[in-house]
Amino acid sequence: MNFELKRSKNDETTVYSAPSGAEAINQKQNSGQQSMDYEKFFTDKIGDLKEEGRYRVFADIERKAGSFPEAVTHRDGKVSDVTVWCSNDYLGMGQNPLVLEAMHAAIDSCGAGAGGTRNISGTNHYHVLLEQELADLHGKEKALIFGSGWTANLTALSTLGALMPDCVILSDAYNHNSMIEGIVHSKAEKKIFKHNDAQDLERLLAEYPLERPKLVAFESVYSMDGDIAPIEEFCDVCDKYGAMTFIDEVHAVGLYGERGAGICEREGLMDRITVIQGTLAKGFGVVGGYVAGSEAFVDFLRSYGNGFIFSTSMPPGVAAAALASIRYLKEHNELRERHQERAATLKRRFTEAGIAVMPSVTHIVPVQIGDAVLCKQASDILMDKYGIYVQPINFPTVERGTERLRFTPTPLHSDADMDHLVSSLKEVWSMLGLKPAA
């Protein structure tokens, strides 16, 4: 587009003005160019996903308070009963009466919303109590809550990498998207080490001088495969080379350790981790994320982290519910024991039925299908014919060729639920020609 050069009256300022609407149209027509067809672009991109068999369809689920894992699904104008087998509410705490009671009480007391960002009228007393409870849970000086675990990871890693001079971040190859996004946004130098490989991590750390700031980011439980990081080995390597440790315990908090602080608590390693990040949305059954660490670190993130500074704080009812859930789980290790028994039992039942379970040492029970289309078909048949809801997991969540159904048994799944699930899977496997376990 051509621009007209004009001078102001005092001839001291140069002003560039675009041509009028009519002039712009004429120039466009004369050039023979056409604007992009944006709607076609969107449609074509969605078509690509459908052709690959990995277009995502959201199941319209309505949970039944007090009846978890039972729910109803709304589909094509019909309402059907289903049993949920893929919820990340791993312990059913989103249905716990004490948690619901705490949320109701806070809403009655404080209203629906927080009223602003934490800095501007949005720090409710429930936020303060929740952060104190989280710091105590992890044996850290302070904790800071966020609207989600994704935001907590993004904000913490991007702020650390951006503000520590010449920082290099070393990331496990299987780290979650939120961690990857935080590292990318930090614009710090980054290195990726082989998944759960302490030797490869050491090889990379040895390339840098001891005095250079280094941060090593990894998870405790990897939610798609169900494996656990060699945390103590990582800590030993990081100590040797002067690196910070940043662990994502999202799929472990509430579920492991005598009080539910995660794998680090179970293995006696909380004091060796610089920053512990977790969620309130899975084991604790509500929503939100957090980090826990030293007082100086938390104050640093509170003061510099844009994802914290500019976000409206979580509703008081949510904070109160999370607070009640954490307090409950600190005192009820029997729920974690029941959870582990249910997971072990389902793995055994699948194996006995000839359904191959991917290696998992945690509560995650992944069953690999290896084809996006078949994975979606299996999920649809289970829902439509058997009243079983398990979501297909496809790329980019997992690598192509490793598509799977990911089962998450809870303490509230009964033996009868498992009987129905196992018999249903055997029939679906036969329908789709899926090979049984060798």
Tab-separated table of C-alpha atoms in Angstrom:
chain	number	residue	atom	x	y	z
A	1	MET	CA	0.000	0.000	0.000
A	2	ASN	CA	1.267	3.475	-0.868
A	3	PHE	CA	1.469	6.125	1.833
A	4	GLU	CA	1.279	9.854	1.286
A	5	LEU	CA	3.946	12.060	2.818
A	6	LYS	CA	2.574	15.200	4.473
A	7	ARG	CA	4.180	18.000	6.474
A	8	SER	CA	2.765	19.650	9.542
A	9	LYS	CA	2.183	23.406	9.504
A	10	ASN	CA	5.455	24.200	11.252
A	11	ASP	CA	7.236	21.800	8.901
A	12	GLU	CA	9.006	20.143	11.817
A	13	THR	CA	7.102	16.869	11.930
A	14	THR	CA	6.775	14.286	9.186
A	15	VAL	CA	3.390	12.564	9.124
A	16	TYR	CA	2.608	9.439	7.121
A	17	SER	CA	-1.067	8.918	6.359
A	18	ALA	CA	-2.720	5.929	4.764
A	19	PRO	CA	-4.870	6.529	1.684
A	20	SER	CA	-8.615	6.893	2.125
A	21	GLY	CA	-10.882	3.829	2.108
A	22	ALA	CA	-11.800	4.264	-1.567
A	23	GLU	CA	-8.162	4.761	-2.567
A	24	ALA	CA	-7.137	1.622	-0.655
A	25	ILE	CA	-9.787	-0.466	-2.403
A	26	ASN	CA	-8.690	0.810	-5.795
A	27	GLN	CA	-5.046	0.032	-5.056
A	28	LYS	CA	-5.979	-3.474	-3.927
A	29	GLN	CA	-8.068	-4.122	-7.035
A	30	ASN	CA	-5.391	-2.732	-9.309
A	31	SER	CA	-2.754	-4.993	-7.791
A	32	GLY	CA	-4.848	-8.096	-8.489
A	33	GLN	CA	-4.253	-9.360	-4.956
A	34	GLN	CA	-6.880	-10.921	-2.712
A	35	SER	CA	-7.035	-11.043	1.066
A	36	MET	CA	-6.542	-14.348	2.811
A	37	ASP	CA	-9.589	-16.577	3.260
A	38	TYR	CA	-9.322	-16.896	7.014
A	39	GLU	CA	-12.325	-19.189	7.472
A	40	LYS	CA	-10.928	-21.622	4.891
A	41	PHE	CA	-7.625	-21.673	6.756
A	42	PHE	CA	-9.380	-22.592	10.008
A	43	THR	CA	-11.529	-25.243	8.306
A	44	ASP	CA	-8.568	-26.797	6.498
A	45	LYS	CA	-6.536	-27.055	9.704
A	46	ILE	CA	-9.419	-28.794	11.480
A	47	GLY	CA	-9.795	-31.066	8.463
A	48	ASP	CA	-6.166	-32.113	8.849
A	49	LEU	CA	-6.847	-33.248	12.416
A	50	LYS	CA	-9.936	-35.197	11.389
A	51	GLU	CA	-8.065	-36.902	8.574
A	52	GLU	CA	-5.357	-38.011	10.991
A	53	GLY	CA	-7.971	-39.337	13.400
A	54	ARG	CA	-6.924	-37.061	16.245
A	55	TYR	CA	-9.666	-34.434	16.173
A	56	ARG	CA	-10.669	-33.890	19.777
A	57	VAL	CA	-14.298	-34.294	20.807
A	58	PHE	CA	-15.192	-33.187	24.316
A	59	ALA	CA	-17.421	-35.574	26.236
A	60	ASP	CA	-20.305	-33.590	27.754
A	61	ILE	CA	-20.128	-35.035	31.260
A	62	GLU	CA	-22.282	-34.114	34.245
A	63	ARG	CA	-20.814	-35.448	37.455
A	64	LYS	CA	-23.176	-36.605	40.197
A	65	ALA	CA	-22.251	-35.090	43.548
A	66	GLY	CA	-21.779	-37.869	46.073
A	67	SER	CA	-21.851	-40.643	43.449
A	68	PHE	CA	-18.368	-40.465	41.896
A	69	PRO	CA	-17.260	-42.161	39.635
A	70	GLU	CA	-20.824	-42.306	38.291
A	71	ALA	CA	-21.924	-39.522	35.944
A	72	VAL	CA	-24.255	-38.814	33.044
A	73	THR	CA	-23.290	-37.851	29.524
A	74	HIS	CA	-25.255	-35.599	27.168
A	75	ARG	CA	-24.963	-36.649	23.540
A	76	ASP	CA	-27.207	-36.122	20.505
A	77	GLY	CA	-30.047	-34.960	22.717
A	78	LYS	CA	-29.864	-38.065	24.908
A	79	VAL	CA	-28.740	-38.464	28.508
A	80	SER	CA	-26.953	-41.679	29.462
A	81	ASP	CA	-25.329	-43.062	32.596
A	82	VAL	CA	-21.559	-43.602	32.478
A	83	THR	CA	-18.779	-44.679	34.785
A	84	VAL	CA	-15.798	-42.343	34.545
A	85	TRP	CA	-12.449	-44.141	34.243
A	86	CYS	CA	-10.164	-41.273	33.218
A	87	SER	CA	-10.707	-38.522	35.766
A	88	ASN	CA	-7.723	-36.674	37.219
A	89	ASP	CA	-9.754	-36.246	40.414
A	90	TYR	CA	-7.701	-39.236	41.481
A	91	LEU	CA	-9.096	-39.615	45.005
A	92	GLY	CA	-12.601	-38.287	44.429
A	93	MET	CA	-11.915	-35.310	46.702
A	94	GLY	CA	-13.990	-33.094	44.428
A	95	GLN	CA	-16.959	-35.007	45.878
A	96	ASN	CA	-15.822	-35.109	49.502
A	97	PRO	CA	-18.602	-33.709	51.751
A	98	LEU	CA	-16.146	-31.716	53.890
A	99	VAL	CA	-14.691	-30.069	50.779
A	100	LEU	CA	-18.153	-29.185	49.468
A	101	GLU	CA	-19.172	-27.856	52.869
A	102	ALA	CA	-16.085	-25.625	53.029
A	103	MET	CA	-16.798	-24.207	49.584
A	104	HIS	CA	-20.438	-23.490	50.441
A	105	ALA	CA	-19.447	-21.779	53.689
A	106	ALA	CA	-16.882	-19.555	51.974
A	107	ILE	CA	-19.344	-18.537	49.264
A	108	ASP	CA	-21.937	-17.672	51.895
A	109	SER	CA	-19.320	-15.707	53.823
A	110	CYS	CA	-17.335	-13.985	51.050
A	111	GLY	CA	-19.397	-14.172	47.868
A	112	ALA	CA	-18.496	-15.670	44.499
A	113	GLY	CA	-15.370	-13.868	43.296
A	114	ALA	CA	-12.168	-12.576	44.863
A	115	GLY	CA	-12.664	-9.047	43.568
A	116	GLY	CA	-9.348	-8.408	41.874
A	117	THR	CA	-5.717	-9.339	41.518
A	118	ARG	CA	-3.816	-10.285	44.629
A	119	ASN	CA	-2.276	-6.810	44.747
A	120	ILE	CA	-5.520	-4.892	44.196
A	121	SER	CA	-8.212	-6.013	46.637
A	122	GLY	CA	-8.009	-9.697	45.684
A	123	THR	CA	-6.134	-11.267	48.601
A	124	ASN	CA	-8.755	-13.036	50.675
A	125	HIS	CA	-7.943	-14.566	54.041
A	126	TYR	CA	-8.585	-18.027	52.563
A	127	HIS	CA	-5.710	-17.400	50.117
A	128	VAL	CA	-3.386	-16.651	53.006
A	129	LEU	CA	-4.455	-19.771	54.915
A	130	LEU	CA	-4.120	-21.943	51.816
A	131	GLU	CA	-0.574	-20.741	51.129
A	132	GLN	CA	0.400	-21.403	54.744
A	133	GLU	CA	-1.047	-24.920	54.526
A	134	LEU	CA	0.828	-25.662	51.300
A	135	ALA	CA	4.128	-24.415	52.708
A	136	ASP	CA	3.636	-26.680	55.731
A	137	LEU	CA	2.717	-29.629	53.491
A	138	HIS	CA	6.005	-29.408	51.594
A	139	GLY	CA	8.223	-28.343	54.480
A	140	LYS	CA	9.017	-25.029	52.785
A	141	GLU	CA	9.082	-21.479	54.120
A	142	LYS	CA	6.459	-20.074	51.753
A	143	ALA	CA	4.023	-20.997	48.987
A	144	LEU	CA	2.252	-19.002	46.260
A	145	ILE	CA	-1.043	-19.974	44.606
A	146	PHE	CA	-2.093	-19.480	40.976
A	147	GLY	CA	-5.237	-19.987	38.942
A	148	SER	CA	-3.901	-23.237	37.495
A	149	GLY	CA	-0.884	-25.523	37.594
A	150	TRP	CA	-0.190	-24.584	33.972
A	151	THR	CA	0.062	-20.907	34.930
A	152	ALA	CA	2.236	-21.719	37.946
A	153	ASN	CA	4.763	-23.571	35.783
A	154	LEU	CA	4.706	-21.006	33.005
A	155	THR	CA	5.158	-18.065	35.375
A	156	ALA	CA	7.802	-19.588	37.625
A	157	LEU	CA	10.043	-20.958	34.871
A	158	SER	CA	9.726	-17.971	32.549
A	159	THR	CA	10.457	-15.515	35.361
A	160	LEU	CA	13.435	-17.470	36.693
A	161	GLY	CA	14.970	-17.944	33.247
A	162	ALA	CA	14.401	-14.358	32.161
A	163	LEU	CA	15.746	-12.604	35.256
A	164	MET	CA	18.685	-14.764	36.356
A	165	PRO	CA	21.613	-13.422	34.290
A	166	ASP	CA	22.948	-15.889	31.717
A	167	CYS	CA	20.776	-18.698	33.116
A	168	VAL	CA	20.661	-22.043	31.322
A	169	ILE	CA	17.653	-24.311	31.833
A	170	LEU	CA	17.967	-28.070	31.459
A	171	SER	CA	14.661	-29.827	30.832
A	172	ASP	CA	13.638	-33.482	30.835
A	173	ALA	CA	12.619	-34.622	27.345
A	174	TYR	CA	9.141	-35.641	28.561
A	175	ASN	CA	8.308	-32.491	30.506
A	176	HIS	CA	4.761	-31.132	30.379
A	177	ASN	CA	3.719	-28.435	27.919
A	178	SER	CA	3.408	-25.858	30.712
A	179	MET	CA	7.054	-26.339	31.624
A	180	ILE	CA	8.145	-26.184	28.000
A	181	GLU	CA	6.173	-22.977	27.454
A	182	GLY	CA	7.705	-21.392	30.543
A	183	ILE	CA	11.211	-22.255	29.390
A	184	VAL	CA	10.571	-20.973	25.855
A	185	HIS	CA	9.071	-17.703	27.116
A	186	SER	CA	12.051	-17.141	29.409
A	187	LYS	CA	14.308	-16.835	26.330
A	188	ALA	CA	17.064	-18.449	28.414
A	189	GLU	CA	19.474	-20.921	26.874
A	190	LYS	CA	17.932	-24.364	27.112
A	191	LYS	CA	19.131	-27.937	26.904
A	192	ILE	CA	17.038	-31.108	26.817
A	193	PHE	CA	18.302	-34.224	28.558
A	194	LYS	CA	17.121	-37.763	27.912
A	195	HIS	CA	14.063	-38.774	29.876
A	196	ASN	CA	14.877	-39.763	33.460
A	197	ASP	CA	18.569	-40.072	32.556
A	198	ALA	CA	20.859	-38.716	35.287
A	199	GLN	CA	23.993	-39.521	33.281
A	200	ASP	CA	22.814	-37.470	30.316
A	201	LEU	CA	21.913	-34.631	32.655
A	202	GLU	CA	25.408	-34.720	34.150
A	203	ARG	CA	26.963	-34.757	30.683
A	204	LEU	CA	25.163	-31.530	29.825
A	205	LEU	CA	25.772	-29.810	33.175
A	206	ALA	CA	29.491	-30.530	32.894
A	207	GLU	CA	29.635	-28.258	29.846
A	208	TYR	CA	29.038	-25.144	31.975
A	209	PRO	CA	31.214	-23.415	34.573
A	210	LEU	CA	30.188	-23.904	38.177
A	211	GLU	CA	29.412	-20.218	38.665
A	212	ARG	CA	26.935	-20.002	35.794
A	213	PRO	CA	23.253	-20.046	36.930
A	214	LYS	CA	21.644	-23.384	36.049
A	215	LEU	CA	18.127	-24.702	36.596
A	216	VAL	CA	17.088	-28.343	36.121
A	217	ALA	CA	13.370	-28.908	35.534
A	218	PHE	CA	11.652	-32.288	35.720
A	219	GLU	CA	8.514	-34.028	36.948
A	220	SER	CA	8.081	-36.628	39.661
A	221	VAL	CA	5.269	-38.704	38.110
A	222	TYR	CA	4.894	-38.626	34.335
A	223	SER	CA	1.178	-38.827	33.742
A	224	MET	CA	1.010	-40.586	30.381
A	225	ASP	CA	3.433	-43.455	31.104
A	226	GLY	CA	3.172	-43.675	34.896
A	227	ASP	CA	6.918	-43.675	35.549
A	228	ILE	CA	8.820	-41.788	38.255
A	229	ALA	CA	11.934	-39.627	37.971
A	230	PRO	CA	15.184	-40.674	39.728
A	231	ILE	CA	14.882	-37.654	42.008
A	232	GLU	CA	17.745	-38.443	44.359
A	233	GLU	CA	20.148	-39.028	41.464
A	234	PHE	CA	19.087	-35.761	39.877
A	235	CYS	CA	19.630	-33.934	43.183
A	236	ASP	CA	23.111	-35.432	43.538
A	237	VAL	CA	24.068	-34.272	40.044
A	238	CYS	CA	22.587	-30.811	40.589
A	239	ASP	CA	24.446	-30.390	43.871
A	240	LYS	CA	27.693	-31.366	42.174
A	241	TYR	CA	27.303	-28.756	39.436
A	242	GLY	CA	25.596	-25.985	41.411
A	243	ALA	CA	22.165	-26.183	39.753
A	244	MET	CA	18.726	-25.301	41.101
A	245	THR	CA	16.128	-28.085	41.103
A	246	PHE	CA	12.561	-27.451	39.942
A	247	ILE	CA	10.136	-30.365	40.264
A	248	ASP	CA	6.568	-30.674	39.000
A	249	GLU	CA	4.647	-32.882	41.466
A	250	VAL	CA	1.273	-32.283	39.824
A	251	HIS	CA	0.410	-35.985	39.447
A	252	ALA	CA	1.759	-36.888	42.881
A	253	VAL	CA	0.543	-34.312	45.410
A	254	GLY	CA	-2.227	-35.699	47.574
A	255	LEU	CA	-1.408	-39.207	46.341
A	256	TYR	CA	2.025	-40.113	47.728
A	257	GLY	CA	3.816	-39.573	51.013
A	258	GLU	CA	2.521	-40.030	54.543
A	259	ARG	CA	0.711	-36.662	54.420
A	260	GLY	CA	0.222	-36.441	50.661
A	261	ALA	CA	3.062	-34.075	49.765
A	262	GLY	CA	4.132	-36.241	46.823
A	263	ILE	CA	7.009	-38.448	45.749
A	264	CYS	CA	9.586	-36.122	47.313
A	265	GLU	CA	7.961	-36.633	50.708
A	266	ARG	CA	7.737	-40.390	50.195
A	267	GLU	CA	11.455	-40.536	49.396
A	268	GLY	CA	12.551	-38.014	52.034
A	269	LEU	CA	13.849	-35.497	49.488
A	270	MET	CA	11.724	-32.359	49.934
A	271	ASP	CA	14.570	-30.454	51.554
A	272	ARG	CA	16.807	-31.075	48.518
A	273	ILE	CA	14.444	-29.475	45.997
A	274	THR	CA	14.665	-25.728	45.381
A	275	VAL	CA	11.149	-25.274	43.989
A	276	ILE	CA	8.202	-27.667	44.267
A	277	GLN	CA	5.289	-27.018	41.930
A	278	GLY	CA	1.903	-28.662	42.334
A	279	THR	CA	-1.778	-28.502	41.537
A	280	LEU	CA	-4.990	-28.276	43.497
A	281	ALA	CA	-6.976	-29.820	40.629
A	282	LYS	CA	-6.009	-33.498	40.717
A	283	GLY	CA	-5.283	-35.272	43.987
A	284	PHE	CA	-6.915	-32.419	45.917
A	285	GLY	CA	-9.942	-32.385	43.603
A	286	VAL	CA	-10.511	-28.631	43.163
A	287	VAL	CA	-8.656	-26.252	40.814
A	288	GLY	CA	-5.544	-24.059	40.895
A	289	GLY	CA	-1.782	-24.400	41.060
A	290	TYR	CA	1.064	-23.366	43.342
A	291	VAL	CA	4.772	-23.291	43.983
A	292	ALA	CA	6.551	-23.769	47.296
A	293	GLY	CA	10.093	-22.773	48.199
A	294	SER	CA	12.155	-20.387	50.273
A	295	GLU	CA	10.731	-17.099	51.484
A	296	ALA	CA	13.104	-15.198	49.191
A	297	PHE	CA	12.123	-17.205	46.119
A	298	VAL	CA	8.379	-16.868	46.718
A	299	ASP	CA	8.732	-13.120	47.341
A	300	PHE	CA	10.776	-12.845	44.123
A	301	LEU	CA	8.091	-14.640	42.098
A	302	ARG	CA	5.276	-12.691	43.757
A	303	SER	CA	7.021	-9.444	42.888
A	304	TYR	CA	8.224	-10.209	39.329
A	305	GLY	CA	6.005	-12.955	37.906
A	306	ASN	CA	3.633	-11.450	35.352
A	307	GLY	CA	1.386	-14.517	35.361
A	308	PHE	CA	0.787	-13.873	39.047
A	309	ILE	CA	0.766	-10.075	39.129
A	310	PHE	CA	-1.778	-9.547	36.350
A	311	SER	CA	-4.184	-12.450	37.027
A	312	THR	CA	-7.364	-12.162	39.064
A	313	SER	CA	-7.004	-14.350	42.143
A	314	MET	CA	-8.970	-17.550	42.621
A	315	PRO	CA	-12.450	-17.307	44.190
A	316	PRO	CA	-12.481	-17.638	47.991
A	317	GLY	CA	-14.765	-20.669	47.722
A	318	VAL	CA	-12.170	-22.474	45.624
A	319	ALA	CA	-9.382	-21.613	48.067
A	320	ALA	CA	-11.499	-22.765	51.017
A	321	ALA	CA	-12.326	-26.061	49.300
A	322	ALA	CA	-8.657	-26.706	48.474
A	323	LEU	CA	-7.677	-25.852	52.038
A	324	ALA	CA	-10.190	-28.363	53.415
A	325	SER	CA	-9.018	-31.040	50.973
A	326	ILE	CA	-5.336	-30.642	51.906
A	327	ARG	CA	-6.107	-30.740	55.615
A	328	TYR	CA	-8.215	-33.863	55.162
A	329	LEU	CA	-5.624	-35.720	53.095
A	330	LYS	CA	-2.834	-34.903	55.526
A	331	GLU	CA	-4.709	-37.017	58.078
A	332	HIS	CA	-6.109	-39.823	55.891
A	333	ASN	CA	-3.316	-41.913	54.457
A	334	GLU	CA	-5.721	-44.859	54.210
A	335	LEU	CA	-7.264	-43.195	51.156
A	336	ARG	CA	-3.864	-43.254	49.430
A	337	GLU	CA	-3.397	-46.903	50.393
A	338	ARG	CA	-6.784	-47.799	48.914
A	339	HIS	CA	-5.900	-45.845	45.770
A	340	GLN	CA	-2.700	-47.811	45.260
A	341	GLU	CA	-4.521	-51.106	45.830
A	342	ARG	CA	-7.153	-50.227	43.210
A	343	ALA	CA	-4.475	-49.333	40.647
A	344	ALA	CA	-2.519	-52.536	41.295
A	345	THR	CA	-5.693	-54.597	41.084
A	346	LEU	CA	-6.726	-53.091	37.750
A	347	LYS	CA	-3.271	-53.702	36.267
A	348	ARG	CA	-3.462	-57.328	37.395
A	349	ARG	CA	-6.995	-57.784	36.080
A	350	PHE	CA	-6.050	-56.341	32.680
A	351	THR	CA	-2.991	-58.560	32.442
A	352	GLU	CA	-4.991	-61.674	33.345
A	353	ALA	CA	-7.510	-60.764	30.623
A	354	GLY	CA	-4.780	-60.441	27.990
A	355	ILE	CA	-4.942	-56.636	27.815
A	356	ALA	CA	-1.414	-55.263	27.653
A	357	VAL	CA	-0.683	-52.573	30.234
A	358	MET	CA	2.263	-50.310	29.540
A	359	PRO	CA	4.937	-50.417	32.277
A	360	SER	CA	3.761	-48.183	35.114
A	361	VAL	CA	4.886	-47.967	38.730
A	362	THR	CA	2.182	-45.504	39.731
A	363	HIS	CA	-1.595	-45.105	39.758
A	364	ILE	CA	-1.638	-44.436	35.996
A	365	VAL	CA	-2.832	-47.471	33.990
A	366	PRO	CA	-2.047	-46.852	30.290
A	367	VAL	CA	-3.180	-49.342	27.632
A	368	GLN	CA	-1.456	-48.719	24.314
A	369	ILE	CA	-3.365	-49.125	21.037
A	370	GLY	CA	-0.853	-47.455	18.726
A	371	ASP	CA	-3.304	-46.031	16.196
A	372	ALA	CA	-5.232	-42.759	16.517
A	373	VAL	CA	-8.329	-43.934	14.636
A	374	LEU	CA	-8.614	-47.229	16.515
A	375	CYS	CA	-8.025	-45.454	19.810
A	376	LYS	CA	-10.936	-43.111	19.145
A	377	GLN	CA	-13.140	-45.982	17.974
A	378	ALA	CA	-12.416	-47.972	21.126
A	379	SER	CA	-13.287	-44.970	23.274
A	380	ASP	CA	-16.546	-44.329	21.382
A	381	ILE	CA	-17.691	-47.949	21.597
A	382	LEU	CA	-16.954	-48.111	25.307
A	383	MET	CA	-19.028	-44.993	25.855
A	384	ASP	CA	-21.933	-45.786	23.516
A	385	LYS	CA	-22.355	-49.502	24.141
A	386	TYR	CA	-20.992	-50.104	27.625
A	387	GLY	CA	-21.426	-46.819	29.511
A	388	ILE	CA	-17.678	-46.518	30.154
A	389	TYR	CA	-15.903	-43.204	29.664
A	390	VAL	CA	-12.170	-43.247	28.958
A	391	GLN	CA	-10.695	-40.546	26.743
A	392	PRO	CA	-8.405	-41.448	23.813
A	393	ILE	CA	-4.916	-39.992	24.199
A	394	ASN	CA	-3.358	-39.020	20.877
A	395	PHE	CA	-0.599	-36.783	19.500
A	396	PRO	CA	0.603	-34.225	20.569
A	397	THR	CA	-0.057	-35.399	24.128
A	398	VAL	CA	1.825	-38.601	23.301
A	399	GLU	CA	4.058	-39.529	20.380
A	400	ARG	CA	2.492	-40.840	17.180
A	401	GLY	CA	2.306	-44.619	17.227
A	402	THR	CA	1.846	-44.716	21.011
A	403	GLU	CA	-1.829	-43.676	21.125
A	404	ARG	CA	-3.508	-45.127	24.171
A	405	LEU	CA	-6.388	-45.317	26.583
A	406	ARG	CA	-5.330	-43.999	29.973
A	407	PHE	CA	-7.226	-45.421	32.939
A	408	THR	CA	-7.141	-43.806	36.369
A	409	PRO	CA	-8.779	-46.046	38.966
A	410	THR	CA	-9.803	-44.291	42.163
A	411	PRO	CA	-10.532	-45.503	45.703
A	412	LEU	CA	-14.215	-45.278	44.763
A	413	HIS	CA	-14.139	-47.727	41.848
A	414	SER	CA	-15.630	-51.010	43.033
A	415	ASP	CA	-14.811	-54.598	42.098
A	416	ALA	CA	-18.075	-54.649	40.129
A	417	ASP	CA	-16.918	-51.583	38.184
A	418	MET	CA	-13.702	-53.428	37.319
A	419	ASP	CA	-15.575	-56.594	36.306
A	420	HIS	CA	-17.663	-54.583	33.846
A	421	LEU	CA	-14.640	-52.670	32.519
A	422	VAL	CA	-12.508	-55.767	31.911
A	423	SER	CA	-15.272	-57.752	30.187
A	424	SER	CA	-16.159	-54.722	28.050
A	425	LEU	CA	-12.572	-54.182	26.948
A	426	LYS	CA	-12.228	-57.817	25.928
A	427	GLU	CA	-15.288	-57.479	23.681
A	428	VAL	CA	-14.106	-54.189	22.181
A	429	TRP	CA	-10.656	-55.640	21.513
A	430	SER	CA	-12.344	-58.490	19.639
A	431	MET	CA	-14.568	-56.116	17.635
A	432	LEU	CA	-11.644	-53.974	16.515
A	433	GLY	CA	-9.232	-56.837	15.930
A	434	LEU	CA	-6.784	-55.560	18.519
A	435	LYS	CA	-4.147	-58.054	19.512
A	436	PRO	CA	-4.225	-59.412	23.058
A	437	ALA	CA	-1.116	-59.339	25.211
A	438	ALA	CA	1.474	-61.964	24.386
